[in-house]
C-alpha cells in the first residue's frame, strides 16, 4: 500500500504547497505526508468498507498540517 500511494502523497504536498508561503519546503511536506501514509497503512481496517486511498488522504493531509504547525 505504501508504494502504490506515493503519488497521492506528492500530489497532496504540491496542492498544499500552492497555498503556503514560499519558505515552506516541498520535501518537508512530502516527509510529513509519508508519516501520515505509514500511519494510515498501520491503522487501515478493510472490513469497514472504506477504500484505502480515501482513508489515507485524510491521514496524509492531517500529518502535513501537524508537521507545519510544529
PDB file of C-alpha atoms in Angstrom:
ATOM      1  CA  UNK A   1       0.000   0.000   0.000  1.00  0.00           C
ATOM      2  CA  UNK A   2       2.850   2.370   0.794  1.00  0.00           C
ATOM      3  CA  UNK A   3       4.431   2.127  -2.653  1.00  0.00           C
ATOM      4  CA  UNK A   4       1.127   2.324  -4.501  1.00  0.00           C
ATOM      5  CA  UNK A   5       0.185   5.622  -2.837  1.00  0.00           C
ATOM      6  CA  UNK A   6       3.408   7.617  -3.153  1.00  0.00           C
ATOM      7  CA  UNK A   7       1.750   9.651  -5.892  1.00  0.00           C
ATOM      8  CA  UNK A   8      -1.047  10.620  -3.525  1.00  0.00           C
ATOM      9  CA  UNK A   9       1.488  11.975  -1.038  1.00  0.00           C
ATOM     10  CA  UNK A  10       3.234  14.015  -3.737  1.00  0.00           C
ATOM     11  CA  UNK A  11       0.038  15.377  -5.262  1.00  0.00           C
ATOM     12  CA  UNK A  12      -1.300  16.445  -1.859  1.00  0.00           C
ATOM     13  CA  UNK A  13       2.031  18.069  -0.995  1.00  0.00           C
ATOM     14  CA  UNK A  14       2.064  20.084  -4.227  1.00  0.00           C
ATOM     15  CA  UNK A  15      -1.590  21.087  -3.803  1.00  0.00           C
ATOM     16  CA  UNK A  16      -0.977  22.234  -0.239  1.00  0.00           C
ATOM     17  CA  UNK A  17       2.250  23.991  -1.234  1.00  0.00           C
ATOM     18  CA  UNK A  18       0.362  26.344  -3.557  1.00  0.00           C
ATOM     19  CA  UNK A  19      -1.399  27.983  -0.620  1.00  0.00           C
ATOM     20  CA  UNK A  20       1.647  28.276   1.662  1.00  0.00           C
ATOM     21  CA  UNK A  21       4.469  30.818   1.915  1.00  0.00           C
ATOM     22  CA  UNK A  22       7.466  30.286  -0.348  1.00  0.00           C
ATOM     23  CA  UNK A  23       9.749  29.387   2.545  1.00  0.00           C
ATOM     24  CA  UNK A  24       7.898  26.076   3.104  1.00  0.00           C
ATOM     25  CA  UNK A  25       9.933  23.286   1.514  1.00  0.00           C
ATOM     26  CA  UNK A  26       8.064  20.743  -0.618  1.00  0.00           C
ATOM     27  CA  UNK A  27      10.354  17.990   0.659  1.00  0.00           C
ATOM     28  CA  UNK A  28       9.234  18.720   4.224  1.00  0.00           C
ATOM     29  CA  UNK A  29       5.606  18.365   3.173  1.00  0.00           C
ATOM     30  CA  UNK A  30       6.359  15.087   1.421  1.00  0.00           C
ATOM     31  CA  UNK A  31       8.173  13.822   4.517  1.00  0.00           C
ATOM     32  CA  UNK A  32       5.225  14.691   6.735  1.00  0.00           C
ATOM     33  CA  UNK A  33       2.959  13.021   4.198  1.00  0.00           C
ATOM     34  CA  UNK A  34       4.977   9.804   4.338  1.00  0.00           C
ATOM     35  CA  UNK A  35       4.443   9.734   8.103  1.00  0.00           C
ATOM     36  CA  UNK A  36       0.698  10.062   7.526  1.00  0.00           C
ATOM     37  CA  UNK A  37       0.767   7.352   4.874  1.00  0.00           C
ATOM     38  CA  UNK A  38       2.608   4.986   7.230  1.00  0.00           C
ATOM     39  CA  UNK A  39       0.057   5.672   9.963  1.00  0.00           C
ATOM     40  CA  UNK A  40      -2.768   5.069   7.519  1.00  0.00           C
ATOM     41  CA  UNK A  41      -1.264   1.754   6.397  1.00  0.00           C
ATOM     42  CA  UNK A  42      -0.866   0.706  10.029  1.00  0.00           C
ATOM     43  CA  UNK A  43      -4.404   1.675  11.085  1.00  0.00           C
ATOM     44  CA  UNK A  44      -6.428   0.809   7.972  1.00  0.00           C
ATOM     45  CA  UNK A  45      -9.209  -1.723   8.506  1.00  0.00           C
ATOM     46  CA  UNK A  46     -10.533  -3.055   5.176  1.00  0.00           C
ATOM     47  CA  UNK A  47     -13.535  -4.669   6.897  1.00  0.00           C
ATOM     48  CA  UNK A  48     -15.060  -1.233   7.448  1.00  0.00           C
ATOM     49  CA  UNK A  49     -15.815  -0.888   3.738  1.00  0.00           C
ATOM     50  CA  UNK A  50     -13.645   2.154   3.014  1.00  0.00           C
ATOM     51  CA  UNK A  51     -11.092   2.477   0.254  1.00  0.00           C
ATOM     52  CA  UNK A  52      -7.524   2.823   1.456  1.00  0.00           C
ATOM     53  CA  UNK A  53      -6.901   5.895  -0.713  1.00  0.00           C
ATOM     54  CA  UNK A  54      -9.806   7.761   0.911  1.00  0.00           C
ATOM     55  CA  UNK A  55      -8.669   6.787   4.396  1.00  0.00           C
ATOM     56  CA  UNK A  56      -5.061   7.685   3.622  1.00  0.00           C
ATOM     57  CA  UNK A  57      -5.975  11.051   2.086  1.00  0.00           C
ATOM     58  CA  UNK A  58      -7.142  12.425   5.425  1.00  0.00           C
ATOM     59  CA  UNK A  59      -4.233  10.917   7.360  1.00  0.00           C
ATOM     60  CA  UNK A  60      -1.674  12.317   4.907  1.00  0.00           C
ATOM     61  CA  UNK A  61      -3.226  15.772   4.855  1.00  0.00           C
ATOM     62  CA  UNK A  62      -3.521  15.805   8.631  1.00  0.00           C
ATOM     63  CA  UNK A  63       0.116  14.778   9.062  1.00  0.00           C
ATOM     64  CA  UNK A  64       1.181  17.602   6.748  1.00  0.00           C
ATOM     65  CA  UNK A  65      -0.834  20.137   8.746  1.00  0.00           C
ATOM     66  CA  UNK A  66       0.537  18.790  12.019  1.00  0.00           C
ATOM     67  CA  UNK A  67       4.085  18.954  10.676  1.00  0.00           C
ATOM     68  CA  UNK A  68       3.648  22.539   9.557  1.00  0.00           C
ATOM     69  CA  UNK A  69       2.233  23.599  12.909  1.00  0.00           C
ATOM     70  CA  UNK A  70       5.339  22.333  14.680  1.00  0.00           C
TER      71      UNK A  70
END
